[in-house]
Coordinates of C-alpha atoms and ligand atoms in Angstrom, one line a residue:
M1 CA -16.6 22.0 11.7
E2 CA -16.2 24.5 8.8
N3 CA -13.1 25.9 10.5
K4 CA -11.7 22.4 10.9
V5 CA -12.2 21.7 7.1
A6 CA -10.6 25.1 6.2
S7 CA -7.6 24.4 8.4
L8 CA -7.2 20.9 7.0
H9 CA -7.1 22.4 3.5
T10 CA -4.5 25.0 4.6
D11 CA -2.4 22.2 6.1
I12 CA -2.8 20.1 2.9
D13 CA -1.8 23.1 0.7
T14 CA 1.3 23.6 2.8
V15 CA 2.2 19.9 2.5
L16 CA 1.7 19.9 -1.3
N17 CA 4.0 22.9 -1.7
N18 CA 6.8 20.5 -0.8
Y19 CA 6.3 18.4 -3.9
D20 CA 7.3 19.0 -7.4
F21 CA 3.9 18.6 -9.0
D22 CA 1.3 21.2 -10.0
F23 CA -1.5 21.1 -7.4
S24 CA -3.1 24.4 -8.4
K25 CA -6.2 22.5 -9.4
V26 CA -6.8 19.6 -7.0
E27 CA -9.9 17.8 -5.9
I28 CA -9.6 16.1 -2.4
T29 CA -11.8 13.3 -1.1
T30 CA -11.4 10.9 1.8
L31 CA -10.3 7.3 1.2
G32 CA -10.8 4.0 2.9
N33 CA -12.0 2.7 6.2
G34 CA -8.7 2.6 8.2
H35 CA -9.0 3.0 11.9
I36 CA -5.7 4.9 12.5
N37 CA -4.5 7.3 9.8
N38 CA -6.4 9.9 7.7
T39 CA -6.1 9.2 4.0
Y40 CA -7.1 11.4 1.1
K41 CA -7.3 10.9 -2.7
L42 CA -6.0 13.9 -4.6
I43 CA -7.0 14.3 -8.3
T44 CA -5.3 16.9 -10.5
P45 CA -5.9 17.2 -14.2
D46 CA -2.7 15.2 -14.7
F47 CA -2.2 12.9 -11.8
E48 CA -3.9 10.9 -9.0
F49 CA -2.2 10.6 -5.6
V50 CA -2.9 9.3 -2.1
L51 CA -2.1 11.7 0.7
Q52 CA -1.9 10.4 4.2
Q53 CA -1.7 12.0 7.6
I54 CA 0.1 9.5 9.7
N55 CA -1.2 9.2 13.3
H56 CA 1.8 10.3 15.2
D57 CA 0.4 9.2 18.6
I58 CA 0.1 5.6 17.4
F59 CA 3.2 5.7 15.2
P60 CA 5.7 7.9 17.1
K61 CA 8.4 6.3 14.9
T62 CA 6.8 8.1 11.9
V63 CA 10.0 8.7 10.0
E64 CA 11.2 5.1 10.5
L65 CA 7.7 3.9 9.3
S66 CA 8.0 5.6 5.9
S67 CA 11.6 4.7 5.6
N68 CA 10.7 1.0 6.3
A69 CA 8.1 1.2 3.5
Q70 CA 10.7 2.7 1.2
K71 CA 13.1 -0.1 1.8
I72 CA 10.4 -2.7 1.4
N73 CA 9.1 -1.1 -1.8
L74 CA 12.6 -1.1 -3.3
H75 CA 13.1 -4.7 -2.4
L76 CA 9.7 -5.7 -3.9
L77 CA 10.5 -3.7 -7.1
A78 CA 13.8 -5.6 -7.4
Q79 CA 11.9 -8.9 -7.0
K80 CA 9.4 -7.8 -9.6
K81 CA 12.2 -7.1 -12.1
T82 CA 13.5 -10.6 -11.8
G83 CA 10.0 -12.1 -12.1
N84 CA 9.6 -12.9 -8.4
Y85 CA 6.8 -10.6 -7.5
P86 CA 3.7 -10.2 -9.8
L87 CA 1.9 -7.4 -7.9
T88 CA 2.2 -3.6 -8.4
V89 CA 4.3 -1.7 -5.9
P90 CA 2.6 1.6 -5.0
G91 CA 5.5 4.0 -4.5
Q92 CA 5.9 6.8 -1.9
V93 CA 6.5 10.1 -3.7
L94 CA 9.7 11.9 -2.6
S95 CA 9.4 15.6 -1.6
K96 CA 11.5 18.2 -3.3
T97 CA 14.2 17.6 -0.6
G98 CA 14.0 13.8 -1.0
E99 CA 12.0 13.0 2.1
T100 CA 9.5 10.1 2.3
C101 CA 7.6 11.8 5.1
L102 CA 7.1 15.5 6.1
K103 CA 6.4 17.1 9.4
I104 CA 4.1 20.1 9.0
G105 CA 3.2 21.8 12.3
A106 CA 2.4 18.9 14.6
N107 CA 1.4 16.5 11.9
Y108 CA 3.2 14.0 9.7
W109 CA 2.3 13.4 6.1
R110 CA 3.3 11.4 3.1
L111 CA 2.3 11.3 -0.5
M112 CA 1.9 8.0 -2.5
E113 CA 1.0 7.0 -6.0
F114 CA -2.6 6.2 -6.4
I115 CA -2.9 2.9 -8.3
S116 CA -5.2 3.9 -11.2
G117 CA -8.5 2.2 -11.3
S118 CA -7.9 0.4 -8.0
Y119 CA -10.4 0.0 -5.1
T120 CA -10.6 -1.9 -1.9
L121 CA -13.2 -4.5 -0.7
E122 CA -14.6 -5.0 2.8
E123 CA -15.7 -8.5 2.1
V124 CA -14.6 -11.5 0.0
E125 CA -17.4 -12.4 -2.3
S126 CA -16.3 -15.8 -3.7
V127 CA -14.1 -18.7 -3.2
E128 CA -12.1 -17.7 -6.3
Q129 CA -11.5 -14.3 -4.9
A130 CA -10.4 -15.8 -1.5
A131 CA -7.9 -17.9 -3.4
L132 CA -6.5 -14.8 -5.1
V133 CA -6.4 -12.9 -1.8
A134 CA -4.4 -15.6 0.0
T135 CA -2.1 -16.0 -3.0
A136 CA -1.4 -12.2 -3.1
F137 CA -0.5 -11.9 0.6
A138 CA 1.6 -15.1 0.4
Q139 CA 3.4 -13.6 -2.7
F140 CA 4.1 -10.5 -0.7
S141 CA 5.7 -12.5 2.2
C142 CA 7.6 -14.8 -0.2
A143 CA 9.1 -11.8 -2.1
L144 CA 10.3 -10.5 1.3
S145 CA 11.7 -13.9 2.4
D146 CA 15.3 -12.8 1.6
F147 CA 14.8 -9.3 3.0
P148 CA 17.2 -8.7 5.9
A149 CA 14.8 -8.3 8.8
N150 CA 17.4 -6.3 10.8
D151 CA 17.2 -3.6 8.2
I152 CA 13.7 -2.5 9.2
A153 CA 12.8 -0.7 12.4
V154 CA 10.3 -2.2 14.8
I155 CA 7.4 0.3 14.6
I156 CA 5.2 -1.0 17.3
K157 CA 7.0 -3.3 19.8
D158 CA 5.2 -6.5 20.7
F159 CA 2.4 -5.7 18.2
H160 CA 1.0 -9.3 18.1
D161 CA 2.4 -10.4 21.5
I162 CA -0.5 -11.9 23.3
S163 CA 1.1 -11.5 26.8
F164 CA 1.7 -7.8 26.1
R165 CA -1.9 -7.3 24.9
M166 CA -3.3 -9.2 28.0
A167 CA -1.2 -7.0 30.2
Q168 CA -2.6 -3.9 28.5
L169 CA -6.2 -5.3 29.1
K170 CA -5.3 -6.0 32.8
A171 CA -4.1 -2.4 33.2
A172 CA -7.2 -1.0 31.5
V173 CA -9.4 -3.1 33.8
E174 CA -7.5 -2.0 36.9
N175 CA -7.6 1.7 36.0
N176 CA -11.2 1.6 34.7
H177 CA -10.8 5.3 33.9
Q178 CA -14.1 5.8 32.2
D179 CA -16.1 3.7 34.6
R180 CA -17.0 1.3 31.8
L181 CA -16.0 -2.0 33.4
A182 CA -19.4 -3.0 34.8
D183 CA -20.9 -3.2 31.3
C184 CA -18.2 -5.5 30.0
Q185 CA -17.1 -7.5 33.0
A186 CA -18.4 -10.7 31.5
L187 CA -16.4 -10.2 28.3
V188 CA -13.3 -9.3 30.4
N189 CA -13.7 -12.4 32.4
F190 CA -14.0 -14.5 29.2
C191 CA -10.8 -13.1 27.8
F192 CA -8.9 -13.8 31.1
G193 CA -10.4 -17.3 31.1
Q194 CA -8.5 -18.2 27.9
Q195 CA -5.2 -18.9 29.6
K196 CA -4.8 -22.4 28.2
F197 CA -5.1 -21.0 24.7
I198 CA -2.8 -18.1 25.5
D199 CA -0.2 -20.6 26.9
H200 CA -0.4 -22.6 23.7
V201 CA 0.1 -19.5 21.6
I202 CA 3.2 -18.5 23.7
D203 CA 4.6 -22.0 23.4
I204 CA 4.2 -22.4 19.6
S205 CA 5.3 -18.8 18.9
K206 CA 8.7 -19.6 20.4
K207 CA 9.2 -22.4 18.0
L208 CA 8.3 -20.6 14.8
P209 CA 10.7 -18.8 12.4
L210 CA 10.6 -15.0 12.1
H211 CA 9.7 -13.5 8.7
V212 CA 9.2 -10.0 7.6
T213 CA 5.4 -10.0 7.8
H214 CA 2.7 -7.4 7.0
N215 CA 0.9 -7.7 10.3
D216 CA -2.3 -6.0 9.1
T217 CA -3.5 -8.3 6.4
K218 CA -7.2 -7.3 6.6
I219 CA -9.0 -7.5 3.3
N220 CA -9.1 -3.7 2.9
N221 CA -5.3 -3.6 2.9
L222 CA -5.3 -5.1 -0.6
L223 CA -6.0 -3.1 -3.7
F224 CA -8.2 -4.7 -6.4
T225 CA -8.5 -4.0 -10.0
T226 CA -10.8 -4.9 -12.9
G227 CA -12.4 -8.3 -12.4
D228 CA -11.9 -8.0 -8.6
K229 CA -8.3 -9.2 -9.0
P230 CA -5.8 -8.2 -6.2
C231 CA -3.2 -5.9 -7.7
A232 CA -1.2 -4.5 -4.7
V233 CA -0.6 -4.9 -1.0
I234 CA -0.9 -1.6 0.8
D235 CA -0.6 -0.2 4.3
L236 CA 2.9 -1.3 5.1
D237 CA 2.9 0.6 8.4
T238 CA 3.2 -2.4 10.6
C239 CA 5.6 -4.5 8.4
M240 CA 8.0 -5.9 10.9
P241 CA 9.6 -9.2 11.8
G242 CA 6.7 -11.5 12.7
L243 CA 5.0 -14.9 12.2
L244 CA 3.2 -16.2 9.2
M245 CA 0.3 -17.3 11.4
H246 CA -0.4 -13.6 12.3
D247 CA -0.8 -12.7 8.6
F248 CA -2.9 -15.7 7.9
G249 CA -5.0 -15.2 11.0
D250 CA -5.9 -11.6 10.0
M251 CA -7.0 -12.8 6.6
V252 CA -9.3 -15.4 8.2
R253 CA -10.6 -12.7 10.6
T254 CA -11.6 -10.4 7.8
C255 CA -12.6 -12.9 5.1
C256 CA -14.3 -15.8 6.8
S257 CA -17.0 -14.0 8.9
N258 CA -20.3 -13.2 7.2
L259 CA -20.4 -10.0 9.3
A260 CA -18.4 -6.9 9.4
E261 CA -15.9 -6.4 12.3
D262 CA -18.3 -4.1 14.2
D263 CA -21.6 -5.7 13.3
T264 CA -23.8 -6.1 16.4
S265 CA -25.9 -9.0 15.2
T266 CA -23.4 -11.5 16.5
D267 CA -26.0 -14.1 17.0
K268 CA -26.3 -14.3 13.2
M269 CA -22.5 -14.7 12.7
F270 CA -21.2 -17.8 10.9
L271 CA -17.9 -18.9 9.4
K272 CA -17.6 -19.2 5.7
L273 CA -15.8 -22.6 5.6
D274 CA -15.5 -22.6 1.8
I275 CA -13.6 -19.3 2.0
F276 CA -11.4 -20.7 4.8
E277 CA -10.5 -23.7 2.7
A278 CA -9.6 -21.5 -0.3
L279 CA -7.5 -19.3 2.0
I280 CA -5.5 -22.0 3.7
Q281 CA -5.0 -24.2 0.6
N282 CA -3.8 -21.3 -1.6
Y283 CA -1.7 -19.7 1.2
Q284 CA 0.2 -22.9 1.8
N285 CA 0.5 -23.7 -1.9
A286 CA 1.9 -20.2 -2.7
F287 CA 4.7 -20.8 -0.2
G288 CA 5.7 -24.2 -1.7
D289 CA 8.6 -25.5 0.3
K290 CA 9.2 -22.1 2.0
I291 CA 6.8 -22.9 4.8
T292 CA 7.6 -25.5 7.4
A293 CA 5.3 -28.3 8.8
L294 CA 5.0 -26.4 12.1
E295 CA 4.2 -23.2 10.4
K296 CA 1.4 -25.0 8.5
E297 CA 0.1 -26.3 11.8
S298 CA 0.3 -22.8 13.3
L299 CA -2.0 -21.3 10.7
I300 CA -5.0 -22.5 12.5
V301 CA -3.6 -21.1 15.8
G302 CA -3.3 -17.8 14.0
A303 CA -6.9 -18.1 12.8
K304 CA -8.0 -18.2 16.5
L305 CA -5.4 -15.8 17.7
L306 CA -6.1 -12.8 15.5
P307 CA -9.8 -12.4 16.4
F308 CA -8.9 -12.9 20.0
I309 CA -6.0 -10.5 20.1
I310 CA -7.8 -7.8 18.2
G311 CA -11.0 -8.4 20.3
T312 CA -8.9 -7.8 23.5
R313 CA -7.3 -4.7 21.9
F314 CA -10.8 -3.2 21.1
L315 CA -12.0 -4.1 24.6
T316 CA -8.9 -2.4 26.1
D317 CA -9.5 0.7 24.0
H318 CA -13.1 0.8 25.1
L319 CA -12.1 0.7 28.7
N320 CA -9.4 3.3 28.1
G321 CA -11.9 5.7 26.5
D322 CA -11.4 5.1 22.8
N323 CA -7.9 6.7 22.5
Y324 CA -6.5 4.3 19.9
F325 CA -9.0 3.1 17.3
Q326 CA -11.1 5.8 15.5
V327 CA -14.8 5.4 16.6
S328 CA -18.0 6.7 15.0
R329 CA -20.6 5.7 17.5
E330 CA -21.0 5.1 21.2
N331 CA -19.6 1.8 22.4
H332 CA -18.1 1.2 18.9
N333 CA -15.0 -0.5 20.3
L334 CA -17.1 -2.6 22.7
D335 CA -19.3 -3.7 19.7
R336 CA -16.1 -4.6 17.8
A337 CA -14.7 -6.5 20.8
I338 CA -18.0 -8.5 21.2
S339 CA -18.0 -9.4 17.5
Q340 CA -14.3 -10.4 17.5
V341 CA -14.7 -12.6 20.6
Q342 CA -17.7 -14.2 19.0
L343 CA -15.6 -14.9 15.9
F344 CA -12.9 -16.4 18.1
N345 CA -15.5 -18.7 19.6
L346 CA -16.7 -19.8 16.2
V347 CA -13.2 -20.5 15.0
C348 CA -12.5 -22.6 18.1
E349 CA -15.7 -24.6 17.7
A350 CA -14.9 -25.2 14.0
E351 CA -11.3 -26.2 14.6
P352 CA -11.7 -30.0 13.9
E353 CA -13.4 -29.1 10.6
L354 CA -10.7 -26.5 9.8
V355 CA -7.9 -29.0 10.4
K356 CA -9.5 -31.3 7.8
L357 CA -9.9 -28.4 5.3
A358 CA -6.2 -27.6 5.7
Q359 CA -5.1 -31.1 4.5
Ligands
LIG401 P1 -4.9 3.0 7.3 O1 -3.6 2.8 7.9 O2 -5.7 4.1 7.9 O3 -5.7 1.7 7.2 P2 -4.3 2.7 4.4 O4 -2.9 2.9 4.1 O5 -4.8 1.3 4.5 O6 -4.6 3.5 5.8 O7 -5.2 3.5 3.3 C1 -6.5 3.8 3.5 C2 -7.3 3.5 2.2 O8 -6.7 4.3 1.2 C3 -7.1 2.1 1.7 O9 -8.1 1.2 2.3 C4 -7.4 2.3 0.2 O10 -8.8 2.4 -0.1 C5 -6.8 3.7 -0.1 N1 -5.4 3.6 -0.6 C6 -4.3 3.6 0.2 N2 -3.2 3.5 -0.6 C7 -3.6 3.5 -1.9 C8 -2.9 3.5 -3.2 N3 -1.6 3.5 -3.3 N4 -3.7 3.5 -4.3 C9 -5.0 3.5 -4.2 N5 -5.7 3.5 -3.0 C10 -5.0 3.6 -1.9
LIG402 C1 -6.0 -1.1 12.6 O1 -4.9 0.9 10.3 P1 -5.9 -0.2 10.0 O2 -7.3 0.3 10.2 O3 -5.7 -1.0 8.8 C2 -4.9 -1.7 13.4 C3 -4.8 -3.2 13.2 C4 -6.1 -3.8 13.5 C5 -7.2 -3.2 12.7 C6 -8.6 -3.7 13.1 C7 -1.5 0.0 13.6 O4 -5.7 -1.3 11.2 O5 -3.8 -3.8 14.0 O6 -6.1 -5.2 13.2 O7 -7.2 -1.7 12.9 N1 -3.6 -1.1 13.1 C8 -2.8 -0.7 14.0 O8 -9.5 -3.4 12.1 O9 -3.0 -0.9 15.3
LIG403 MG1 -5.4 0.1 6.1

């Protein structure tokens, strides 16, 4: 363990030598609860930074990923200048040779501005806060509405494509590499039993317009500042052409359950309907006439889809041996899958109520 920490510090030192800042006195702590990358906060007497080791296995298009973020940041900054984007844009710091991303040994790294005084939340605590969260993510998408989608690389193909994710689950079930199928056969059967819902998703998805969407709008991908006010959208790794229902659905997934994504007391799970109402009303309002009637209708499909699709991805990873999402306990991905499928069930049951709250 000590060796691992020492080699991490050596790697970080090598990375930092590529930047034009004085890192001779630097304090390093880990940041956040992301499941993919390793993120650190760097504090020097003069500056604060975020240093991130990008998971190259999951993001093989690492250079394109940081170059996408750069293009999006520049666009958001231009929108901010003309009064069309109120949030802060955390910049990526360029290396001495002008790179947004560095390969050191086998690893990929980038440095970003730390937004001073900011923090993330794992849970929405009030209706007022939910309203601000929905508005912030909508402002992000609105500000990108004139961004040329063809200018950004597709980082993970078919990211929210339900057919692709079901095919991945099918392959994991057939391979059953880790011999874990018996313990989760009922959950697998449940997922494959949702074909009617899946067909509806496929059908509506074909009719919806593409936007540049964030695709990972969980609550901890928003920075907050004094008074618990959202100040910046972060984690642009999966910004790609996509559907608004995906971004809305992930907000519902992470804001409307009373339990964390991996909580095992699923029998105690309930939906926070007042939070849902604040999310959907404020998300729709923030778009004004930039959202179509069918897109509005699709938001509730997204609210069902995101727990379902992420539940199937956790289940697939459990069957594959936890290669994708970082885990910190035995059956962690299975616990997450059970919880997300329960959330899917609750959203489906509440649908008539949710439709009323959206009016
Ligand atoms: P991951 O892809 O692993 O989810 P994130 O980009 O979301 O990584 O970063 C992980 C955590 O680091 C965030 O949840 C947040 O706490 C913190 N963080 C990331 N970027 C910034 C930033 N620019 N300023 C302040 N904190 C940040
Ligand atoms: C991952 O990187 P992070 O932790 O913000 C995942 C999302 C999932 C989420 C589940 C690139 O997000 O798709 O919704 O975990 N990101 C990627 O918590 O797969
Ligand atoms: Mg994140």
